[in-house]
Coordinates of C-alpha atoms and ligand atoms in Angstrom, one line a residue:
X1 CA -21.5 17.5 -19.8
X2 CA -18.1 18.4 -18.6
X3 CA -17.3 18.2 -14.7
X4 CA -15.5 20.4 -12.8
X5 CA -11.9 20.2 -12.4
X6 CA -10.1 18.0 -9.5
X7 CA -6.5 19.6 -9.7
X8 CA -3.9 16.6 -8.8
X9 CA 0.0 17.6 -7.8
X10 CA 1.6 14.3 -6.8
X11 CA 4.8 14.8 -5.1
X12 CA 7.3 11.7 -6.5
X13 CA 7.8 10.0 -9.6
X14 CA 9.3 6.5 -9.2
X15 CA 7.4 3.4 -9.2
X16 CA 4.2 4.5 -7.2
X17 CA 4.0 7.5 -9.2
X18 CA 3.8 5.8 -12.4
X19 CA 1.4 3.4 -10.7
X20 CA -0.7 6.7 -9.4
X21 CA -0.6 8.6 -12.3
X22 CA -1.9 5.3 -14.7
X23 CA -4.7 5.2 -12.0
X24 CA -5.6 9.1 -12.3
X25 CA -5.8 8.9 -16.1
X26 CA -7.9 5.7 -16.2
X27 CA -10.4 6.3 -13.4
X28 CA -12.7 8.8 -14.8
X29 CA -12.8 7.1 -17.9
X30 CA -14.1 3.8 -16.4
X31 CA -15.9 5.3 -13.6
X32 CA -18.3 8.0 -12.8
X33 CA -16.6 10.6 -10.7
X34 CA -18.0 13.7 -8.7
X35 CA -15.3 15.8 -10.7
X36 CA -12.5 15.6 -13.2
X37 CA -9.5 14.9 -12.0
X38 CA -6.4 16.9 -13.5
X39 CA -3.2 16.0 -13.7
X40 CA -1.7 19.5 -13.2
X41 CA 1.5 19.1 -10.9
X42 CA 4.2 16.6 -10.4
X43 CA 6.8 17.1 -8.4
X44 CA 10.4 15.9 -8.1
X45 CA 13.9 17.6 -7.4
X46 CA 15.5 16.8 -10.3
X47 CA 14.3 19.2 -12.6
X48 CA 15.6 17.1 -15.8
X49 CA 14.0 13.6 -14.6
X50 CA 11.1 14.8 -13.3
X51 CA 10.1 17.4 -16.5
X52 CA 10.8 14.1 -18.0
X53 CA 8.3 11.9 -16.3
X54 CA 6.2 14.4 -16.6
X55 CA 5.9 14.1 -20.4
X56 CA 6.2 10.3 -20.0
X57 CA 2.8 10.3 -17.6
X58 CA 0.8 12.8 -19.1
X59 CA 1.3 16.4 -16.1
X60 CA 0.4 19.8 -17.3
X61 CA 3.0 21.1 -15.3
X62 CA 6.4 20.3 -12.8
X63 CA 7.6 21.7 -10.0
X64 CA 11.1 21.0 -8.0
X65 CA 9.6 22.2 -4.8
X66 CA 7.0 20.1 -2.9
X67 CA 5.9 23.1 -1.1
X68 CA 5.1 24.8 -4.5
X69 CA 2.7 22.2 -4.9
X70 CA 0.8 22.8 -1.6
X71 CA 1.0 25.8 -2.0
X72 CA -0.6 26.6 -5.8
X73 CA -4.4 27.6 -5.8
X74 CA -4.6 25.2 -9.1
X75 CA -4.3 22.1 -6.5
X76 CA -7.2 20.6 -4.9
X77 CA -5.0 17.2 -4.1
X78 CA -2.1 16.1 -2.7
X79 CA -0.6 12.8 -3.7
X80 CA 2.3 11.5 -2.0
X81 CA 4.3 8.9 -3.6
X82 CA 7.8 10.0 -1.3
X83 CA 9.8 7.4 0.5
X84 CA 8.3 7.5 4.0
X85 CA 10.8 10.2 5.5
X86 CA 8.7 12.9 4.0
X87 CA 5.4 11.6 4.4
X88 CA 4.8 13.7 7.4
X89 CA 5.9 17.2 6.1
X90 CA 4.0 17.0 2.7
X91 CA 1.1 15.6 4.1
X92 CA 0.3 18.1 7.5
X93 CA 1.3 20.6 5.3
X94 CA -0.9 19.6 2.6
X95 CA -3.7 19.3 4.8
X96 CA -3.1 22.8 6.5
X97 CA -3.2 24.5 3.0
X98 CA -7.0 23.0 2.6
X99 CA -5.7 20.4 0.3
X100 CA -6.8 17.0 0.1
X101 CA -4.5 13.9 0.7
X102 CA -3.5 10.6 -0.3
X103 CA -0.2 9.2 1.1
X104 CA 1.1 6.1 0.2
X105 CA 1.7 3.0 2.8
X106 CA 3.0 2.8 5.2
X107 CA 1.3 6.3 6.6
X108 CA 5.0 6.9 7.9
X109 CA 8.3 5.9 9.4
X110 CA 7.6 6.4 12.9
X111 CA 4.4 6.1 15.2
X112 CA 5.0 9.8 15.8
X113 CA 5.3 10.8 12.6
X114 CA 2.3 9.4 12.1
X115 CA 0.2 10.2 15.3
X116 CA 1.4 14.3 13.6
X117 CA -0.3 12.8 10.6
X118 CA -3.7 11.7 12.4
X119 CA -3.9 14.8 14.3
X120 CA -3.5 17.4 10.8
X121 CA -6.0 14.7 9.6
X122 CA -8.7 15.2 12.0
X123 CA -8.3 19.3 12.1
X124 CA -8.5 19.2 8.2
X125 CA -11.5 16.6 8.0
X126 CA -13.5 19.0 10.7
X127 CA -12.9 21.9 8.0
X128 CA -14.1 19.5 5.4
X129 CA -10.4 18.4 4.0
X130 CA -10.2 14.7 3.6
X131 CA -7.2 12.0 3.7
X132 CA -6.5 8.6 2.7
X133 CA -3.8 6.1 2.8
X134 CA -3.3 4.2 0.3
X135 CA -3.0 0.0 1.0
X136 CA -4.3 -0.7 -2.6
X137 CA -4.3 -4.4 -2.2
X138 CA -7.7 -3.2 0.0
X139 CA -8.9 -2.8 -3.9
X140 CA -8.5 -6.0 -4.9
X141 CA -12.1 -7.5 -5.9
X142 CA -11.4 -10.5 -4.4
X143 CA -10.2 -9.5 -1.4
X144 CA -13.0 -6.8 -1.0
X145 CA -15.5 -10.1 -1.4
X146 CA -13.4 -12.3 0.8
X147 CA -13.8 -9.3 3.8
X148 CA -18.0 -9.3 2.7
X149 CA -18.2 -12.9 3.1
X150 CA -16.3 -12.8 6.3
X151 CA -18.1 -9.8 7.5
X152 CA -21.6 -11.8 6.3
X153 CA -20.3 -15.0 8.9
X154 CA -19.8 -17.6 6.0
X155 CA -16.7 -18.3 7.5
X156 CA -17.9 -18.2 11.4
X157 CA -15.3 -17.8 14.7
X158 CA -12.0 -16.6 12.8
X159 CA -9.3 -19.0 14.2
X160 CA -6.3 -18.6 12.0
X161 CA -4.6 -15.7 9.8
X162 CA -1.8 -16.9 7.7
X163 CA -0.3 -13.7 5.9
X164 CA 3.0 -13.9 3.9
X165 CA 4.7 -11.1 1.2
X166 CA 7.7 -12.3 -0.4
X167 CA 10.0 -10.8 -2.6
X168 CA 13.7 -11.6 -3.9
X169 CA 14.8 -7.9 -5.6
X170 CA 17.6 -7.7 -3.3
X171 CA 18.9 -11.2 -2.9
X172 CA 22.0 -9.6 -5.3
X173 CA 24.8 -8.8 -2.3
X174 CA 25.8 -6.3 -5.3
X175 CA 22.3 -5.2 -5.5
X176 CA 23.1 -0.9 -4.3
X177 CA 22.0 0.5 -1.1
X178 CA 19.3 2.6 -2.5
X179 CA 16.6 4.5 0.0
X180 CA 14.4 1.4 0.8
X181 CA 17.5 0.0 2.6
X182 CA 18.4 3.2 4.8
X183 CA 16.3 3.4 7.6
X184 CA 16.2 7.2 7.7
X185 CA 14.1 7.5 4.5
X186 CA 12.3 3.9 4.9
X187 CA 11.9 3.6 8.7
X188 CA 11.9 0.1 8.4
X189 CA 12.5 -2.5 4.8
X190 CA 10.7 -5.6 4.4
X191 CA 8.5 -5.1 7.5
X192 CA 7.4 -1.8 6.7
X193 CA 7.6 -1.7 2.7
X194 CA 5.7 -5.0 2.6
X195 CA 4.8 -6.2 6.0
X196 CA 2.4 -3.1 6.4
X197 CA 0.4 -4.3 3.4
X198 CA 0.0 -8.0 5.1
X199 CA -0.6 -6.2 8.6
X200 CA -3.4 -3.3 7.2
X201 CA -5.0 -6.5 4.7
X202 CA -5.4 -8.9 8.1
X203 CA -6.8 -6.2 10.0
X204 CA -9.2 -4.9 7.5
X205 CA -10.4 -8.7 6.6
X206 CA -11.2 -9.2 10.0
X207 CA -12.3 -6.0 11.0
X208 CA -9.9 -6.5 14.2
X209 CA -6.7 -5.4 15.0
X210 CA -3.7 -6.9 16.2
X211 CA -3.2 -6.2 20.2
X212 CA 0.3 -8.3 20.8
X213 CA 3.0 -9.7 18.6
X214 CA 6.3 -12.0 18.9
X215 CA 8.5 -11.1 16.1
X216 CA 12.2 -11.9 14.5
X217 CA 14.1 -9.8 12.0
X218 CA 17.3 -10.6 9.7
X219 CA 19.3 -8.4 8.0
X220 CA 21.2 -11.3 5.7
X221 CA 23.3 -8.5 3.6
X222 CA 24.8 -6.4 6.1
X223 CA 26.6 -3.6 3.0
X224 CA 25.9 -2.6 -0.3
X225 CA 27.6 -1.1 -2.6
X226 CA 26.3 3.1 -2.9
X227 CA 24.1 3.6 -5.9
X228 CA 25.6 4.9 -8.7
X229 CA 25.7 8.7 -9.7
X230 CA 25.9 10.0 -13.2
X231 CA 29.5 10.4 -12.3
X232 CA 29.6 6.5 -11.7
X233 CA 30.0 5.3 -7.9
X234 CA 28.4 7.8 -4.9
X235 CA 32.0 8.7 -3.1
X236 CA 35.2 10.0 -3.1
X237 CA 36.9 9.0 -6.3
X238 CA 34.9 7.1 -7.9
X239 CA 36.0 3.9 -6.2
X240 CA 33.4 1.4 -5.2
X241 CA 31.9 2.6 -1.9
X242 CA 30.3 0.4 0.5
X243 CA 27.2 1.4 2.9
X244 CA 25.5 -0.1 5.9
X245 CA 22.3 -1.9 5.4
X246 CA 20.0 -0.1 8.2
X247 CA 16.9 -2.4 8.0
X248 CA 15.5 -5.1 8.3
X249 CA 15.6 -7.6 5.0
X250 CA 13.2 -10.0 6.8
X251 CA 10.7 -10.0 9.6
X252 CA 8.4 -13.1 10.9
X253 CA 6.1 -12.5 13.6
X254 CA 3.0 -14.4 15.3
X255 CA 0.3 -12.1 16.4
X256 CA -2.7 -12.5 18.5
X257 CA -6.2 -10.3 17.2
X258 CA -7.7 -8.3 20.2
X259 CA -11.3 -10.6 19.0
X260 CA -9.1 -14.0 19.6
X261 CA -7.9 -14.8 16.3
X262 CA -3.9 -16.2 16.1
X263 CA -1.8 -15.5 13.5
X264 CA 1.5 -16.0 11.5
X265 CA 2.8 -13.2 9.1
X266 CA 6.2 -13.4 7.3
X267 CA 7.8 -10.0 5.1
X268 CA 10.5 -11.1 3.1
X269 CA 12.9 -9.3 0.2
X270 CA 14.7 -13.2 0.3
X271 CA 12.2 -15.6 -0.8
X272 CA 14.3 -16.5 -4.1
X273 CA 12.1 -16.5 -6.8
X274 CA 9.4 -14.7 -5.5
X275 CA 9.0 -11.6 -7.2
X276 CA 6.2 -10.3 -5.6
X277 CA 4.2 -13.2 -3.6
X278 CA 1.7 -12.1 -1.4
X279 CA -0.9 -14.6 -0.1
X280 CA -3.3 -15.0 2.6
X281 CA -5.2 -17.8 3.9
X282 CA -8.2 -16.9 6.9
X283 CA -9.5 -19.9 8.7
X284 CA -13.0 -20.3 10.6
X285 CA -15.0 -22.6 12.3
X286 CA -17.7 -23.2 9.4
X287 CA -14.7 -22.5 6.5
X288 CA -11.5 -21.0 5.1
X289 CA -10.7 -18.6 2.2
X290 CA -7.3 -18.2 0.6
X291 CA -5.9 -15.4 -1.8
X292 CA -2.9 -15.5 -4.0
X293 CA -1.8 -12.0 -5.4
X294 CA -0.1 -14.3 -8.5
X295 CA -3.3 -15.3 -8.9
X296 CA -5.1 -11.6 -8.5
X297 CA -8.5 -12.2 -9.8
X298 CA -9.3 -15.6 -8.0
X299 CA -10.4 -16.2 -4.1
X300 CA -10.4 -20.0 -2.8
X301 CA -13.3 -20.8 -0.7
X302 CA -14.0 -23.3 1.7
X303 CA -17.6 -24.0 4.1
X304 CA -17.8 -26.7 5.3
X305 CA -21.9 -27.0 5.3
X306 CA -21.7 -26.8 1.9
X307 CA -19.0 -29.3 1.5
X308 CA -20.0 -32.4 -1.1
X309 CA -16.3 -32.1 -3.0
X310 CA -14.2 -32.5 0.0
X311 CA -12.4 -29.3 -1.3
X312 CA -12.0 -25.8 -1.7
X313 CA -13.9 -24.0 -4.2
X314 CA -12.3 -21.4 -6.8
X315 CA -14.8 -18.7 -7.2
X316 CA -13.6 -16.2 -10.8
X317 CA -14.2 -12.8 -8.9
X318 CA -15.1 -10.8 -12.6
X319 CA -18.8 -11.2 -12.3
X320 CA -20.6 -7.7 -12.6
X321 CA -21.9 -7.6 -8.8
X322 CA -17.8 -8.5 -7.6
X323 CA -16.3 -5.1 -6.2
X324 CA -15.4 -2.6 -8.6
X325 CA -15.9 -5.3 -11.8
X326 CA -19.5 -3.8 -13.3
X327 CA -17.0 -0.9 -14.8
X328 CA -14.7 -3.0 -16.6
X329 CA -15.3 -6.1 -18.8
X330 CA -18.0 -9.4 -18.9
X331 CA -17.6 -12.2 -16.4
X332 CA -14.0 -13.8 -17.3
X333 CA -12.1 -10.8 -18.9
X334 CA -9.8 -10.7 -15.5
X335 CA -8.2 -7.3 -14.5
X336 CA -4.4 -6.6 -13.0
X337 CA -2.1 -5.1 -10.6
X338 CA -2.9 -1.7 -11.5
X339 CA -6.5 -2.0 -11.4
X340 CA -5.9 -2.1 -7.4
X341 CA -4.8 1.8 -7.4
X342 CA -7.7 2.8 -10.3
X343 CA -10.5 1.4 -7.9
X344 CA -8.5 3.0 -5.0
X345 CA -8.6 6.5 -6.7
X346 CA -12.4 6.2 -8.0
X347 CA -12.7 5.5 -4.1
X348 CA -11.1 8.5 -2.7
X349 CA -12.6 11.0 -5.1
X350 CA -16.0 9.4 -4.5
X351 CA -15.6 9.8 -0.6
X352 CA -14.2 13.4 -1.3
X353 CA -17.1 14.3 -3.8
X354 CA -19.8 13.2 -1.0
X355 CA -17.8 14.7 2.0
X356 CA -16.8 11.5 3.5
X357 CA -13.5 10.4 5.1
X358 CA -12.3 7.8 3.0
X359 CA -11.0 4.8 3.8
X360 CA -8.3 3.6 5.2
X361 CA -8.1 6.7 7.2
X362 CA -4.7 8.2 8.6
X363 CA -6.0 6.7 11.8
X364 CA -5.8 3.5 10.2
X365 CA -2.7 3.9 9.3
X366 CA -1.2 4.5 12.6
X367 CA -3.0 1.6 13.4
X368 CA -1.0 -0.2 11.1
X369 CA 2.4 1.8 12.4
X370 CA 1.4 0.9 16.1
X371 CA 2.1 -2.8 14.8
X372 CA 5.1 -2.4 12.9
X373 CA 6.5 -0.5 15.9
X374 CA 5.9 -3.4 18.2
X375 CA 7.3 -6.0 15.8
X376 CA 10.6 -3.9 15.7
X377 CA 10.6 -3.7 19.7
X378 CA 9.8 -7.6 19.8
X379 CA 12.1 -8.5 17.8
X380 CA 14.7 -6.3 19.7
X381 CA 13.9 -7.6 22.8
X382 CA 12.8 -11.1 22.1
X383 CA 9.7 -11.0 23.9
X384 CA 5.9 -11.0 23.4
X385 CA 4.7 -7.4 23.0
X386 CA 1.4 -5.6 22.9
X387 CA 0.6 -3.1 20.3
X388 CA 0.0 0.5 21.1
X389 CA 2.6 1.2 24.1
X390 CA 5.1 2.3 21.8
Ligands
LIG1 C1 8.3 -2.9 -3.0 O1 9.1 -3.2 -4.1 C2 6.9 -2.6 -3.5 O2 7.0 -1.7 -4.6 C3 6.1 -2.0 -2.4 O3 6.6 -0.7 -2.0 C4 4.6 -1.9 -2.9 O4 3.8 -1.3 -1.8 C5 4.1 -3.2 -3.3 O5 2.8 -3.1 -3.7 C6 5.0 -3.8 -4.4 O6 6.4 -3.8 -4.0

């Protein structure tokens, strides 16, 4: 029997859009949704590449104006898969049209950007509008049993978080100074692109936040060349122009969790070789867990009590009672990156569907901007700094 229509416009095109729009297609065909969800808009300003992508992704329709989007009665949704400068507009706009939104990470490039963004949130969610930001690594099975057994005390006092996210796509001096290296349209670069997903994935594991932090930051490359246009080089001429790195390409910071917990989290764009390494390790009095993205479907567990092996333990996370796994293959057929974003959509339109806020909230996101904005003051002033003042 068919279900009514969910109408999707998703504002941006680029990586996370492809990502989004794989996960819109796939999730009502491996889940059962309150509605059907419609890929009706996508948005982009050039009109050739985005009519384009559309084709490529499978959109009824394109627009060149975000605020056509919010503002066509076919669209129940907003997705936004911008660079972080325009997270704000599209989104309290969004909201204030009566549409429902999920923003990508991090919530936004500013703490009041994205105390805007809480506030549109919580006037929309009273008129029954919901919002979501989206830290899909939340989706990974194993790290969605990794929070249950914490949350069930197998581990016991958390002691230690060890959270790292390395990268290496800019190691390249040559690589160009595209828009996750201005800080106008990124806010911040490894901290903020990468960092936020470590910072959100800590605090939801523990179900704690992070209330002071002593941090460092490196810009290694210091100027890039500007990205090429169709005419060849951005700039007078043609000539090779050069343009000033404005963020951070590494930040390492030691945290302490409000409940007692201490911490270590490195975001790096320099770890040669690592192309997309994140990995955390949580340590307790009665036992330890440890998660390597490489290594998406498995969690390493440690308890003590139950030790005989002297050793962690490798649990498979596919069996049919794991987080999300009953809707995709038997025990052992292991799933992928973009899995991560197809249980995060079944999530929101679930939430949406039953009138609940889903989760992370906007709220959660500025939690996760609060933190982000202190590592950048820490490391500016090269002392210990509590999170939240900013
Ligand atoms: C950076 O290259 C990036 O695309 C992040 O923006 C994503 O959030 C991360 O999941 C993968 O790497």
């Amino acid at each position: 029997m068919s279900k009514p229509r969910l109408g999707i416009g998703m504002v941006g095109y680029a990586f996370m859009g492809a990502a989004h729009s794989h996960a819109w297609r796939s999730a009502p065909r491996f889940f059962d949704l309150p509605w059907d969800p419609e890929l009706t808009v996508l948005c982009g300003r050039d009109r050739d590449a985005v009519a384009a992508a559309g084709r490529r992704m499978g959109w009824s329709s394109v627009e060149t104006d975000w605020r056509a989007v919010v503002g066509r009665d076919d669209v129940d949704v907003v997705d936004v898969c911008t660079p972080g400068s325009s997270h704000a507009e599209i989104a309290v706009a969004a909201l204030e049209a009566g549409k429902h939104v999920l923003c990508e990470k991090p919530l936004a490039n500013s703490v009041g950007q994205a105390r805007a963004m809480v506030a549109a949130a919580e006037r929309a969610a009273a008129a029954g509008t919901r919002s979501m930001v989206a830290f899909n690594y939340r989706r990974v099975p194993a790290l969605a049993l990794a929070r249950r057994l914490i949350g069930d005390g197998r581990l016991g006092q958390i002691r230690h978080v060890r959270a790292v996210y390395l990268q290496d796509w800019i190691v390249d001096p040559d690589f160009p100074l595209v828009w996750r290296l201005v800080a106008e349209q990124a806010g911040s670069g490894a901290l903020g692109d990468i960092g936020s997903h470590i910072v959100d994935l800590a605090q939801h594991l523990l179900s704690d936040r992070i209330a002071s932090v002593c941090a460092l930051t490196e810009t290694f490359v210091k100027e890039r060349p500007l990205p090429r246009t169709a005419s060849g080089l951005a700039g007078v001429g043609g000539g090779e122009q050069r343009g000033r790195v404005t963020v951070d390409d590494a930040a390492l910071f030691l945290a302490r969790f409000a409940g007692g917990a201490i911490a270590t989290f490195e975001a790096s764009r320099f770890a040669t070789g690592r192309r997309n390494g994140m990995r955390i390790e949580i340590n307790g009095s009665a036992g330890s867990l440890a998660f390597d993205l490489e290594r998406l479907n498995e969690l390493q567990l440690y308890e003590a009590a139950a030790d005989t092996t002297g050793g962690f333990r490798r649990i498979l996370v596919t069996e049919a009672d794991h987080p999300w796994m009953s809707a995709w293959w038997p025990p052992g057929h292991i799933i992928g990156w973009e899995h991560t974003f197809i249980h995060e959509i079944r999530d929101f339109v679930v939430a949406v569907g039953a009138a609940d806020d889903p989760q992370p909230s906007f709220a959660e996101g500025l939690g996760v901007q609060q933190v982000l904005e202190a590592v950048g003051a820490s490391a500016a002033q090269g002392v210990w700094t509590s999170v939240g003042e900013q």
